[in-house]
GROMACS .gro file of C-alpha atoms in nm:
model
  441
    1MET     CA    1   7.750   6.215   2.165
    2ILE     CA    2   7.694   6.587   2.103
    3ASP     CA    3   7.834   6.558   1.751
    4THR     CA    4   7.618   6.254   1.688
    5ALA     CA    5   7.307   6.435   1.812
    6LYS     CA    6   7.380   6.726   1.578
    7ARG     CA    7   7.429   6.489   1.286
    8LEU     CA    8   7.106   6.302   1.356
    9LEU     CA    9   6.915   6.630   1.390
   10THR     CA   10   7.048   6.753   1.058
   11VAL     CA   11   6.968   6.426   0.884
   12ALA     CA   12   6.621   6.434   1.036
   13LEU     CA   13   6.568   6.764   0.858
   14LEU     CA   14   6.681   6.598   0.534
   15ALA     CA   15   6.430   6.320   0.588
   16VAL     CA   16   6.135   6.561   0.600
   17ILE     CA   17   6.252   6.793   0.321
   18PRO     CA   18   6.105   6.577   0.038
   19SER     CA   19   5.760   6.606   0.193
   20VAL     CA   20   5.765   6.986   0.173
   21GLY     CA   21   5.825   7.032  -0.196
   22PHE     CA   22   6.148   6.872  -0.320
   23ALA     CA   23   6.125   6.732  -0.670
   24ASP     CA   24   6.366   6.497  -0.842
   25ASP     CA   25   6.730   6.608  -0.831
   26ASP     CA   26   6.653   6.916  -0.618
   27VAL     CA   27   6.962   7.045  -0.436
   28MET     CA   28   6.975   7.285  -0.144
   29VAL     CA   29   7.273   7.441   0.031
   30PHE     CA   30   7.219   7.549   0.389
   31GLY     CA   31   7.491   7.646   0.637
   32GLY     CA   32   7.751   7.525   0.394
   33ASP     CA   33   7.603   7.171   0.388
   34THR     CA   34   7.456   7.031   0.067
   35TYR     CA   35   7.122   6.849   0.058
   36ALA     CA   36   6.982   6.646  -0.230
   37SER     CA   37   6.662   6.446  -0.235
   38GLY     CA   38   6.422   6.295  -0.486
   39LYS     CA   39   6.317   5.968  -0.644
   40MET     CA   40   6.628   5.966  -0.863
   41SER     CA   41   6.867   6.182  -0.664
   42ASN     CA   42   7.213   6.259  -0.802
   43LEU     CA   43   7.447   6.506  -0.633
   44ASP     CA   44   7.715   6.590  -0.890
   45THR     CA   45   7.824   6.931  -0.757
   46ASP     CA   46   8.098   7.008  -0.506
   47SER     CA   47   7.999   7.003  -0.138
   48PRO     CA   48   8.205   7.258   0.062
   49ARG     CA   49   8.108   7.091   0.389
   50SER     CA   50   7.898   6.778   0.452
   51ALA     CA   51   7.660   6.621   0.199
   52PHE     CA   52   7.321   6.457   0.258
   53VAL     CA   53   7.162   6.255  -0.023
   54SER     CA   54   6.843   6.044  -0.015
   55GLY     CA   55   6.614   5.889  -0.271
   56PHE     CA   56   6.492   5.566  -0.423
   57SER     CA   57   6.809   5.578  -0.631
   58ALA     CA   58   7.075   5.795  -0.470
   59SER     CA   59   7.419   5.871  -0.615
   60LEU     CA   60   7.708   6.094  -0.515
   61ASP     CA   61   7.923   6.213  -0.806
   62GLY     CA   62   8.060   6.539  -0.663
   63PRO     CA   63   8.349   6.565  -0.413
   64VAL     CA   64   8.263   6.621  -0.047
   65ALA     CA   65   8.491   6.828   0.176
   66LYS     CA   66   8.371   6.670   0.502
   67ASP     CA   67   8.128   6.386   0.580
   68ALA     CA   68   7.878   6.226   0.342
   69HIS     CA   69   7.544   6.070   0.437
   70ILE     CA   70   7.354   5.881   0.167
   71ALA     CA   71   7.054   5.650   0.182
   72GLY     CA   72   6.821   5.490  -0.071
   73GLY     CA   73   6.732   5.173  -0.253
   74HIS     CA   74   7.023   5.174  -0.498
   75VAL     CA   75   7.317   5.377  -0.364
   76SER     CA   76   7.638   5.461  -0.548
   77VAL     CA   77   7.928   5.678  -0.436
   78ASP     CA   78   8.183   5.756  -0.708
   79ALA     CA   79   8.323   6.087  -0.579
   80PRO     CA   80   8.593   6.142  -0.316
   81VAL     CA   81   8.476   6.198   0.042
   82SER     CA   82   8.732   6.372   0.263
   83GLY     CA   83   8.562   6.275   0.590
   84ASP     CA   84   8.344   5.983   0.694
   85LEU     CA   85   8.093   5.808   0.469
   86TYR     CA   86   7.764   5.676   0.603
   87ALA     CA   87   7.554   5.474   0.356
   88ALA     CA   88   7.238   5.268   0.391
   89GLY     CA   89   7.024   5.098   0.129
   90VAL     CA   90   6.953   4.773  -0.052
   91TRP     CA   91   7.244   4.782  -0.298
   92VAL     CA   92   7.539   5.001  -0.206
   93ALA     CA   93   7.844   5.050  -0.430
   94VAL     CA   94   8.140   5.265  -0.325
   95ASP     CA   95   8.391   5.348  -0.598
   96GLY     CA   96   8.554   5.666  -0.469
   97PRO     CA   97   8.821   5.739  -0.204
   98VAL     CA   98   8.704   5.788   0.155
   99GLY     CA   99   8.939   5.981   0.380
  100GLY     CA  100   8.775   5.883   0.709
  101ASP     CA  101   8.563   5.591   0.829
  102LEU     CA  102   8.320   5.387   0.620
  103SER     CA  103   7.990   5.270   0.775
  104VAL     CA  104   7.748   5.080   0.552
  105SER     CA  105   7.429   4.882   0.612
  106ALA     CA  106   7.263   4.714   0.311
  107TYR     CA  107   7.165   4.387   0.148
  108SER     CA  108   7.461   4.393  -0.090
  109VAL     CA  109   7.776   4.603  -0.050
  110ALA     CA  110   8.056   4.646  -0.305
  111VAL     CA  111   8.370   4.844  -0.223
  112GLU     CA  112   8.513   4.868  -0.572
  113THR     CA  113   8.864   4.912  -0.711
  114LYS     CA  114   8.878   5.293  -0.707
  115ALA     CA  115   8.756   5.315  -0.349
  116THR     CA  116   9.018   5.352  -0.078
  117VAL     CA  117   8.930   5.394   0.289
  118GLY     CA  118   9.163   5.591   0.515
  119GLY     CA  119   8.989   5.498   0.842
  120ASN     CA  120   8.800   5.202   0.981
  121SER     CA  121   8.530   5.015   0.787
  122ARG     CA  122   8.208   4.881   0.942
  123ILE     CA  123   7.977   4.683   0.714
  124ALA     CA  124   7.656   4.487   0.775
  125ALA     CA  125   7.503   4.313   0.474
  126ARG     CA  126   7.394   3.986   0.314
  127SER     CA  127   7.695   3.988   0.082
  128VAL     CA  128   8.011   4.200   0.088
  129GLU     CA  129   8.273   4.235  -0.185
  130ILE     CA  130   8.590   4.435  -0.119
  131ASP     CA  131   8.815   4.500  -0.417
  132SER     CA  132   9.013   4.795  -0.279
  133ASP     CA  133   9.265   4.876  -0.006
  134LEU     CA  134   9.151   4.959   0.348
  135ALA     CA  135   9.394   5.154   0.564
  136GLY     CA  136   9.216   5.084   0.893
  137SER     CA  137   9.037   4.788   1.045
  138LEU     CA  138   8.741   4.599   0.901
  139LEU     CA  139   8.438   4.485   1.100
  140ALA     CA  140   8.186   4.303   0.883
  141VAL     CA  141   7.880   4.086   0.945
  142ALA     CA  142   7.753   3.907   0.635
  143GLN     CA  143   7.670   3.566   0.495
  144ASP     CA  144   7.919   3.595   0.207
  145VAL     CA  145   8.237   3.803   0.214
  146THR     CA  146   8.492   3.836  -0.066
  147ILE     CA  147   8.820   4.020  -0.006
  148ASN     CA  148   9.049   4.116  -0.291
  149GLY     CA  149   9.253   4.402  -0.151
  150THR     CA  150   9.503   4.494   0.120
  151ILE     CA  151   9.369   4.558   0.470
  152THR     CA  152   9.625   4.728   0.691
  153GLY     CA  153   9.444   4.691   1.024
  154ASP     CA  154   9.274   4.404   1.205
  155VAL     CA  155   8.977   4.218   1.057
  156MET     CA  156   8.680   4.081   1.251
  157LEU     CA  157   8.411   3.893   1.057
  158ALA     CA  158   8.090   3.707   1.132
  159VAL     CA  159   8.061   3.514   0.808
  160ASP     CA  160   7.929   3.196   0.652
  161ASN     CA  161   8.137   3.193   0.332
  162LEU     CA  162   8.471   3.374   0.307
  163THR     CA  163   8.673   3.388  -0.014
  164PHE     CA  164   8.992   3.568  -0.113
  165GLY     CA  165   9.105   3.709  -0.445
  166PRO     CA  166   9.462   3.710  -0.580
  167ASP     CA  167   9.530   4.060  -0.437
  168ALA     CA  168   9.399   3.989  -0.088
  169LYS     CA  169   9.630   4.059   0.203
  170ILE     CA  170   9.566   4.123   0.575
  171ALA     CA  171   9.843   4.296   0.767
  172GLY     CA  172   9.678   4.275   1.109
  173LEU     CA  173   9.492   3.996   1.289
  174LEU     CA  174   9.201   3.804   1.141
  175SER     CA  175   8.924   3.689   1.375
  176TYR     CA  176   8.620   3.528   1.217
  177VAL     CA  177   8.307   3.361   1.347
  178GLY     CA  178   8.160   3.095   1.121
  179PRO     CA  179   8.008   2.748   1.105
  180GLN     CA  180   8.323   2.583   0.970
  181ASN     CA  181   8.696   2.624   0.932
  182ILE     CA  182   8.795   2.820   0.623
  183GLU     CA  183   9.116   2.755   0.432
  184ILE     CA  184   9.302   3.085   0.428
  185PRO     CA  185   9.604   3.112   0.196
  186GLU     CA  186   9.938   3.194   0.354
  187SER     CA  187   9.972   3.473   0.099
  188VAL     CA  188   9.679   3.648   0.268
  189ILE     CA  189   9.779   3.609   0.633
  190ALA     CA  190   9.995   3.377   0.841
  191ALA     CA  191   9.807   3.099   1.019
  192ASP     CA  192   9.928   3.210   1.365
  193ARG     CA  193   9.743   3.542   1.321
  194VAL     CA  194   9.406   3.378   1.253
  195ILE     CA  195   9.142   3.311   1.519
  196HIS     CA  196   8.830   3.108   1.442
  197ARG     CA  197   8.523   3.088   1.661
  198ARG     CA  198   8.252   2.847   1.557
  199VAL     CA  199   7.878   2.922   1.556
  200ALA     CA  200   7.582   2.756   1.385
  201GLY     CA  201   7.554   2.872   1.026
  202ALA     CA  202   7.178   2.931   1.047
  203ALA     CA  203   7.236   3.218   1.289
  204LEU     CA  204   7.461   3.417   1.055
  205SER     CA  205   7.186   3.545   0.825
  206SER     CA  206   7.001   3.692   1.122
  207LEU     CA  207   7.321   3.839   1.259
  208ALA     CA  208   7.399   4.000   0.925
  209GLN     CA  209   7.059   4.162   0.909
  210MET     CA  210   7.034   4.265   1.273
  211THR     CA  211   7.362   4.459   1.280
  212ALA     CA  212   7.314   4.835   1.224
  213ALA     CA  213   7.605   5.045   1.110
  214GLY     CA  214   7.661   5.407   1.193
  215GLU     CA  215   7.820   5.630   1.450
  216ALA     CA  216   7.501   5.663   1.655
  217LEU     CA  217   7.496   5.291   1.738
  218HIS     CA  218   7.874   5.299   1.773
  219ASP     CA  219   7.838   5.558   2.048
  220LEU     CA  220   7.565   5.355   2.214
  221ARG     CA  221   7.794   5.054   2.210
  222GLU     CA  222   8.073   5.252   2.378
  223ASN     CA  223   7.826   5.348   2.650
  224GLY     CA  224   7.757   4.983   2.713
  225THR     CA  225   7.402   4.961   2.581
  226VAL     CA  226   7.461   4.793   2.242
  227ARG     CA  227   7.692   4.510   2.136
  228THR     CA  228   7.797   4.444   1.782
  229ALA     CA  229   7.672   4.134   1.607
  230ALA     CA  230   8.029   4.002   1.590
  231GLU     CA  231   8.051   4.016   1.968
  232ILE     CA  232   7.714   3.847   2.004
  233ALA     CA  233   7.824   3.574   1.765
  234ALA     CA  234   8.152   3.534   1.952
  235GLY     CA  235   7.951   3.473   2.267
  236LYS     CA  236   7.810   3.163   2.099
  237GLU     CA  237   8.146   2.992   2.153
  238ALA     CA  238   7.976   2.793   2.428
  239VAL     CA  239   7.812   2.595   2.149
  240LYS     CA  240   8.153   2.497   2.020
  241ILE     CA  241   8.280   2.400   2.367
  242ALA     CA  242   7.976   2.181   2.437
  243ASP     CA  243   8.005   2.020   2.096
  244GLU     CA  244   8.374   1.941   2.145
  245LYS     CA  245   8.311   1.791   2.488
  246THR     CA  246   8.033   1.571   2.349
  247PHE     CA  247   8.179   1.458   2.017
  248GLY     CA  248   8.548   1.536   2.050
  249HIS     CA  249   8.560   1.763   1.744
  250ASP     CA  250   8.384   2.067   1.606
  251ASP     CA  251   8.330   1.970   1.241
  252GLY     CA  252   8.180   1.688   1.040
  253PHE     CA  253   7.863   1.482   1.045
  254TRP     CA  254   7.816   1.460   1.421
  255ALA     CA  255   7.849   1.834   1.469
  256LEU     CA  256   7.591   1.896   1.197
  257LEU     CA  257   7.359   1.635   1.346
  258ALA     CA  258   7.393   1.787   1.693
  259GLY     CA  259   7.316   2.132   1.556
  260PHE     CA  260   7.009   2.001   1.372
  261LEU     CA  261   6.878   1.822   1.681
  262VAL     CA  262   6.922   2.132   1.897
  263THR     CA  263   6.737   2.339   1.637
  264LEU     CA  264   6.461   2.078   1.608
  265ILE     CA  265   6.412   2.070   1.986
  266ALA     CA  266   6.398   2.449   1.999
  267TYR     CA  267   6.136   2.456   1.722
  268VAL     CA  268   5.925   2.190   1.895
  269ILE     CA  269   5.938   2.385   2.222
  270VAL     CA  270   5.817   2.699   2.047
  271ALA     CA  271   5.540   2.499   1.879
  272ALA     CA  272   5.436   2.351   2.213
  273ILE     CA  273   5.401   2.699   2.360
  274PHE     CA  274   5.171   2.809   2.080
  275PHE     CA  275   4.968   2.487   2.079
  276ASN     CA  276   4.914   2.529   2.452
  277PHE     CA  277   4.842   2.902   2.479
  278VAL     CA  278   4.676   2.987   2.145
  279PRO     CA  279   4.529   2.656   2.024
  280ILE     CA  280   4.226   2.809   1.851
  281ARG     CA  281   4.421   3.059   1.645
  282THR     CA  282   4.684   2.799   1.560
  283GLU     CA  283   4.420   2.561   1.431
  284ALA     CA  284   4.252   2.843   1.242
  285THR     CA  285   4.582   2.924   1.074
  286ARG     CA  286   4.636   2.560   0.978
  287ALA     CA  287   4.283   2.537   0.841
  288ARG     CA  288   4.330   2.858   0.641
  289LEU     CA  289   4.658   2.738   0.490
  290MET     CA  290   4.521   2.401   0.383
  291ALA     CA  291   4.195   2.548   0.252
  292LYS     CA  292   4.358   2.823   0.044
  293PRO     CA  293   4.729   2.749  -0.009
  294LEU     CA  294   4.769   2.967  -0.320
  295ALA     CA  295   4.592   3.261  -0.161
  296SER     CA  296   4.810   3.215   0.148
  297LEU     CA  297   5.119   3.220  -0.074
  298CYS     CA  298   5.011   3.554  -0.224
  299TYR     CA  299   4.924   3.702   0.114
  300GLY     CA  300   5.259   3.583   0.250
  301PHE     CA  301   5.443   3.753  -0.034
  302LEU     CA  302   5.265   4.080   0.043
  303ALA     CA  303   5.320   4.047   0.419
  304LEU     CA  304   5.691   3.973   0.381
  305SER     CA  305   5.728   4.258   0.132
  306MET     CA  306   5.579   4.501   0.382
  307LEU     CA  307   5.799   4.377   0.666
  308VAL     CA  308   6.121   4.377   0.463
  309GLY     CA  309   6.028   4.708   0.301
  310ALA     CA  310   6.019   4.867   0.645
  311VAL     CA  311   6.400   4.825   0.668
  312PRO     CA  312   6.503   5.053   0.376
  313VAL     CA  313   6.224   5.295   0.467
  314ALA     CA  314   6.368   5.324   0.817
  315ALA     CA  315   6.718   5.356   0.670
  316ILE     CA  316   6.612   5.636   0.434
  317THR     CA  317   6.488   5.842   0.728
  318ILE     CA  318   6.829   5.789   0.894
  319VAL     CA  319   6.685   5.853   1.241
  320GLY     CA  320   6.487   5.532   1.200
  321ILE     CA  321   6.806   5.324   1.173
  322VAL     CA  322   6.793   5.257   1.547
  323PHE     CA  323   6.459   5.078   1.494
  324ILE     CA  324   6.591   4.847   1.222
  325PRO     CA  325   6.695   4.571   1.469
  326PHE     CA  326   6.337   4.560   1.603
  327VAL     CA  327   6.195   4.536   1.251
  328VAL     CA  328   6.439   4.258   1.165
  329LEU     CA  329   6.352   4.080   1.490
  330ALA     CA  330   5.984   4.095   1.391
  331ILE     CA  331   6.072   3.952   1.049
  332PHE     CA  332   6.270   3.671   1.210
  333VAL     CA  333   5.996   3.583   1.461
  334ALA     CA  334   5.724   3.594   1.195
  335SER     CA  335   5.930   3.374   0.962
  336VAL     CA  336   5.994   3.114   1.233
  337LEU     CA  337   5.627   3.100   1.330
  338ALA     CA  338   5.524   3.080   0.964
  339TYR     CA  339   5.768   2.794   0.904
  340LEU     CA  340   5.640   2.603   1.208
  341VAL     CA  341   5.272   2.640   1.128
  342ALA     CA  342   5.331   2.541   0.766
  343ALA     CA  343   5.539   2.237   0.867
  344TYR     CA  344   5.265   2.134   1.108
  345ALA     CA  345   4.987   2.189   0.854
  346PHE     CA  346   5.147   1.989   0.573
  347ALA     CA  347   5.262   1.705   0.798
  348TRP     CA  348   4.921   1.683   0.965
  349ALA     CA  349   4.747   1.667   0.628
  350ILE     CA  350   4.976   1.387   0.509
  351LEU     CA  351   4.954   1.184   0.830
  352SER     CA  352   4.576   1.220   0.860
  353ARG     CA  353   4.533   1.088   0.506
  354ILE     CA  354   4.744   0.784   0.588
  355LYS     CA  355   4.565   0.713   0.915
  356PRO     CA  356   4.318   0.920   1.121
  357ILE     CA  357   4.489   1.054   1.431
  358ALA     CA  358   4.356   1.221   1.743
  359PRO     CA  359   4.431   1.596   1.765
  360SER     CA  360   4.619   1.570   2.094
  361LEU     CA  361   4.911   1.794   2.188
  362THR     CA  362   5.156   1.506   2.156
  363ASN     CA  363   5.038   1.416   1.808
  364LYS     CA  364   5.054   1.778   1.699
  365LEU     CA  365   5.413   1.810   1.822
  366LEU     CA  366   5.510   1.484   1.652
  367ALA     CA  367   5.354   1.607   1.329
  368THR     CA  368   5.540   1.938   1.358
  369ALA     CA  369   5.871   1.757   1.413
  370ALA     CA  370   5.804   1.530   1.116
  371GLY     CA  371   5.722   1.829   0.899
  372ILE     CA  372   6.045   2.005   0.999
  373VAL     CA  373   6.249   1.694   0.919
  374LEU     CA  374   6.084   1.656   0.578
  375LEU     CA  375   6.134   2.023   0.491
  376SER     CA  376   6.496   2.005   0.606
  377MET     CA  377   6.557   1.724   0.358
  378THR     CA  378   6.443   1.950   0.073
  379HIS     CA  379   6.752   2.166   0.131
  380TYR     CA  380   6.950   1.898  -0.052
  381LEU     CA  381   6.742   1.931  -0.369
  382TRP     CA  382   6.945   2.107  -0.633
  383PHE     CA  383   6.819   2.459  -0.699
  384PHE     CA  384   6.460   2.384  -0.594
  385GLY     CA  385   6.532   2.327  -0.224
  386TRP     CA  386   6.544   2.690  -0.119
  387ILE     CA  387   6.245   2.772  -0.343
  388ILE     CA  388   6.036   2.506  -0.167
  389ASN     CA  389   6.131   2.633   0.178
  390LEU     CA  390   6.067   2.994   0.078
  391ALA     CA  391   5.724   2.899  -0.056
  392VAL     CA  392   5.647   2.715   0.268
  393VAL     CA  393   5.741   3.019   0.476
  394LEU     CA  394   5.534   3.249   0.254
  395MET     CA  395   5.228   3.025   0.279
  396GLY     CA  396   5.258   3.005   0.655
  397LEU     CA  397   5.308   3.381   0.680
  398GLY     CA  398   5.011   3.444   0.454
  399ALA     CA  399   4.786   3.221   0.662
  400LEU     CA  400   4.900   3.397   0.980
  401ALA     CA  401   4.837   3.737   0.825
  402ALA     CA  402   4.490   3.636   0.704
  403VAL     CA  403   4.382   3.497   1.042
  404CYS     CA  404   4.526   3.789   1.239
  405GLY     CA  405   4.373   4.040   0.998
  406ARG     CA  406   4.034   3.875   1.018
  407ARG     CA  407   4.063   3.876   1.396
  408MET     CA  408   4.134   4.250   1.402
  409LEU     CA  409   3.838   4.318   1.172
  410SER     CA  410   3.607   4.112   1.392
  411ARG     CA  411   3.712   4.316   1.694
  412LYS     CA  412   3.646   4.638   1.505
  413ASP     CA  413   3.304   4.534   1.372
  414GLY     CA  414   3.194   4.346   1.681
  415PRO     CA  415   3.132   3.971   1.726
  416ALA     CA  416   2.909   3.795   1.477
  417ALA     CA  417   2.779   3.454   1.558
  418THR     CA  418   2.785   3.347   1.198
  419GLY     CA  419   3.123   3.500   1.112
  420PRO     CA  420   3.408   3.273   1.005
  421GLU     CA  421   3.611   3.365   1.311
  422ASN     CA  422   3.336   3.249   1.547
  423ILE     CA  423   3.288   2.934   1.343
  424GLU     CA  424   3.655   2.852   1.394
  425ARG     CA  425   3.639   2.950   1.761
  426GLN     CA  426   3.344   2.717   1.811
  427GLY     CA  427   3.480   2.437   1.593
  428ALA     CA  428   3.836   2.417   1.724
  429PRO     CA  429   3.749   2.300   2.078
  430ALA     CA  430   3.524   2.030   1.937
  431ARG     CA  431   3.807   1.906   1.718
  432GLU     CA  432   4.051   1.909   2.007
  433ASN     CA  433   3.809   1.712   2.221
  434GLY     CA  434   3.777   1.455   1.945
  435GLU     CA  435   3.417   1.542   1.857
  436GLY     CA  436   3.491   1.633   1.496
  437PRO     CA  437   3.664   1.435   1.222
  438ALA     CA  438   4.030   1.392   1.307
  439GLY     CA  439   4.262   1.615   1.108
  440GLN     CA  440   3.974   1.802   0.938
  441PRO     CA  441   3.959   2.186   0.962
   0.00000   0.00000   0.00000
């Protein structure tokens, strides 16, 4: 812990250096350590001790005698690192030998052909591609993982899609958590050294994003305060056991149907909570979305950009990495709420046009469930399915942001009887009591 505290303190100094006068490609050597920071930061000189690099685009092209710490939007490491390598960003590519451990957190991670890792590898990302040899173990949480190299140690994965290249080989044990069984060639690893734990596929994207790499969290985990995402996912094995007891197997149509029904029930319960405790704001959000869908789409894009952008910003400061799980949790919660309110709004609009319906809690929940079912069917549309669902989430998020923002402004400026917020506050109870036109905002 002492070493970790020193490392975090040093990196904290690196995080504030750009604000006190560093320009692009500025390099400073202090205490034998090398610091580089700037918008387009490239460290191509030798580092006699540890190296610290940060920037919108950060690259390491000079050899490092000890540890290397690098963070940015686009990160590339092409030089040899004698010690450990810590990298965080959106796109991270490692194409140089690493003598110690490799810890990476990003959207996309590529460990390329010239990159060898002498220690253990810990990776959290949306997609991971490994084309080199790893001497130690591999712990990875991602939606898509591709392995095309030799891994000497054990491998533990929380993964949705796992593929192997012609040069893939695992000398240790392979334990993976995923929604379905994956065919693993005998040339990669013998079947008796493979362990599969099943978990719903929808959870893997969140797990991949909520896992933070780095020695600081590793130390916290050893002290019993943090579990890795792979361990959390492994704890979901109760889902598999219940599914097997109910249907007698863990794959196929019935398992998918059971998973969908459980998800649908969970969504409806969340919707019921919001309909019951914040009915006025929920109705205001629905009315906003249906009145200005395009504007809501634009606001949602901006809101999601700000939320997602907080992740690399926190990663660039290094010390903010510990807050990344909370940011990702906020993104997940906001996305779920946006999806629910959008599903409710669209379904209510369609149903009310077919036949006027009373705005009771039961009818609202039925409309929400119908909207979720309809949106789930769009997943099967080729290419356009995910675009439709993304647009729905953005519109719901934009409507939420607009209503919440207007609410905050009304608190700041004081109540106004003729303001739009008060109109909605006065109109929503009348609608819920059946005094206004059914289904109309």
